[in-house]
C-alpha cells in the first residue's frame, strides 16, 4: 500500500484551491414557473418538475399529474405523449389503474404515428409477464394484419422465448414476404446452445446473428454467450460498432478484456478510456486505478486527466479518487467546482465526506461537510434531499456515521409528503418498528397512493383472521368505488367463494354482488372475465358448487361474446356442459348450436360431433348424415369415419363396402377407421393388408380396438403359417 500511495504522490498536480464555500449557481427553474409551462404541456417543464421537484412522487406532484394525464392523453403530439409516458411508467402504480393508463398513453401515441409506442406496449406486457394481455394482443395483431405490428410482436416474442405464440406470426410473415431476419436462427440457437455435441452448428448460428446488425438481437445473444469470453468479446464489439454511446456495453467489454488479457491492460485501458470520455464515473474510476497501479502509465494518465477535467461525472470520479487516495483538499476543490455548476452528485459527495477516515480530522473539512448538509436540508430542490437520503441509506458506513442526519432527512421528506419516501420507510421499519412502519403506510394511503392502499388491503385480506379479512374487504371496497380494477377483481372472486379465506365467512357469499363486479371488469375491457360471467349466471357461482342460475338471458349474451371472440376452448366447454347436463340444465339444441359456431371458427371436427349427437342422441340419421357430409367436405376426419360407418352398415345409404373402405382410408387418423379397414381386408381375404392395419391399431396409444386386433392378428398369423 505504501508503494501505491508513493506512486499516487508522483502524479499530484496543483489545482486551484478554494478557501470559501459558496452556494452553487443552479439555473433558476422555479416551481411556479415550471408549473405554468407544464400546464401548457411543455414536456421540458414536465421533465424538470419530475427531476428537480420529484413530481409525481410528492402529494402536490401526484395531484398535478392526475390532471396533466387527461390533457396529455388528448394531445395530438405523439412524441410529447411518449415522453410523458416514459415518466408515467416509473410511477404508474401510484395511480388508480395506472398500468392501464400507461398503456392508453402508448396506444394514443401509436395511433398518432409514433411506431415506437407499440414496441413499448409489447415489451411492457412481456417484461411484466402479463400472459393474458399477451394472448389478447396476439389475437388483435393477427386480426389487424398491420405489417409493422406483426413484425414487431414476432421479434419481441422470439426474444422472450415465447415460441408457441410467435409460430402463427412467423407463418403470416412468410406468407406476406416480410423479412424474418436472424430470428429463426436465434430460435434454433436457444434450443441447442448448451448441447456440447452441437458446437459447430452453434458457431454457425452465432455468426449469422452477428452479421444481422440487429442491435436488440445481438444484445440478447451477448448475454447468452457471456461465459464464453471470445464470443462475448465479438458480440460486444459489434454492439459498440452499432451504437457508440452505450456506456454499459463498454464496461461489459472491459470486464471481458480483464478475463482474456489479465497480463496486458492495453485493450482494457483503450475501452475504459472511450467510456470515460463519454462521461462515465465507473469507467473513470477503474481506469485511474489501472493507470496509477503501474509507473509506465504516468504520462498517459496525465494526458487523460486533462481531458476529463472538461467533463462532469468523469471529473467527479477523479475528484473522489484524489480525496480517497492522494490529496483530500484537491479532491474537495474539484468537487466544489462541480457543485458550483450544479452537479447534484458532487453536492452529495461533499455532504458525505468521511469524517472518521483512519483517525483523520480536519476542522475545515468538517465545516465543509456541515455547510453542504445544511444547504441540502434547506434547499428548495427536494431531489437533493432524496439523493442524500438514498446514499446514506444504502452505504452501511455512512448510515452509521450520519445516522442523525439520515433520520432528519427521513422526517423532512415525510413532512414534504413524498410518497415514495414513505414507501421506503414503511419497508425500512417493518421489522425494526412495526408501529412506525404502519404509520408511514397509513400516511401514504391518506395521500392517495394506490400501491400502499393495495398493500394494506392485501396484508389484511390474505390472513385467516376473520376480522382482518373484513378490514381488507372494506379497503378493497373503497378502491373499487374509485374504479381500481385489481380491487374489483379481488372482490368479485371473494363474493363467489368467501369461504376460501375462512369458513366463518360463508354467509358473505353473494353471487349477484360478484356478478356486479365482474360486469365492471367487462365494461373496463377485461375480456377474460366473460366465461366467469357465463358460469356465474348459469351456476350461481363456481360450477362445482351448489348454486342456482339467476340470469340465463345475460349468460346467453356473454356466450355470444365468447363466440365473437372465437374463444373455441370456452365455447367447447360450455357446449359440453349443455350436452351432458353437467352443472347446467341439459339442452342438446344449445350444445348443437355452440358446436356449429365452433365449426364456423375453422374446426370442422365439430360438424362430426354434431352428426354424432343427431345419430346417437336424437336418432335422426338423415340429419346426422347431412352434418357428416358437410364436415367431410370441410376436412373432418371424424365425419369421414362416420360416413364410412354409414356405408358399412347401410344406414341412410345403400350398403357399399367399397365406398366404406374409401372413407375409412381417408380417415386413418381415427382408430375405428383403421380397425374397420383391417376387418374389410380380412373379409376380402387380403390378409397382408389386414395384418398391416391390425398392427397399426396395436401401435397406437390405448384404444377400444386393441384387444380385438390382437385376437384377430393371432388368428391371421396362425393361418398364414399353415
XYZ file of C-alpha atoms in Angstrom, residues 133 136 140 485 519-529 565:
16
model
C -52.683 -9.458 -22.180
C -55.161 -10.819 -26.306
C -55.619 -8.305 -32.109
C -59.545 -2.985 -11.319
C -69.586 -6.764 -15.106
C -67.469 -3.727 -14.142
C -64.345 -5.553 -15.254
C -66.025 -6.431 -18.546
C -67.073 -2.809 -19.072
C -63.444 -1.806 -18.457
C -62.372 -4.055 -21.348
C -61.342 -7.205 -19.475
C -62.497 -9.961 -21.833
C -61.011 -12.689 -19.629
C -63.989 -12.414 -17.241
C -64.006 -13.611 -29.785
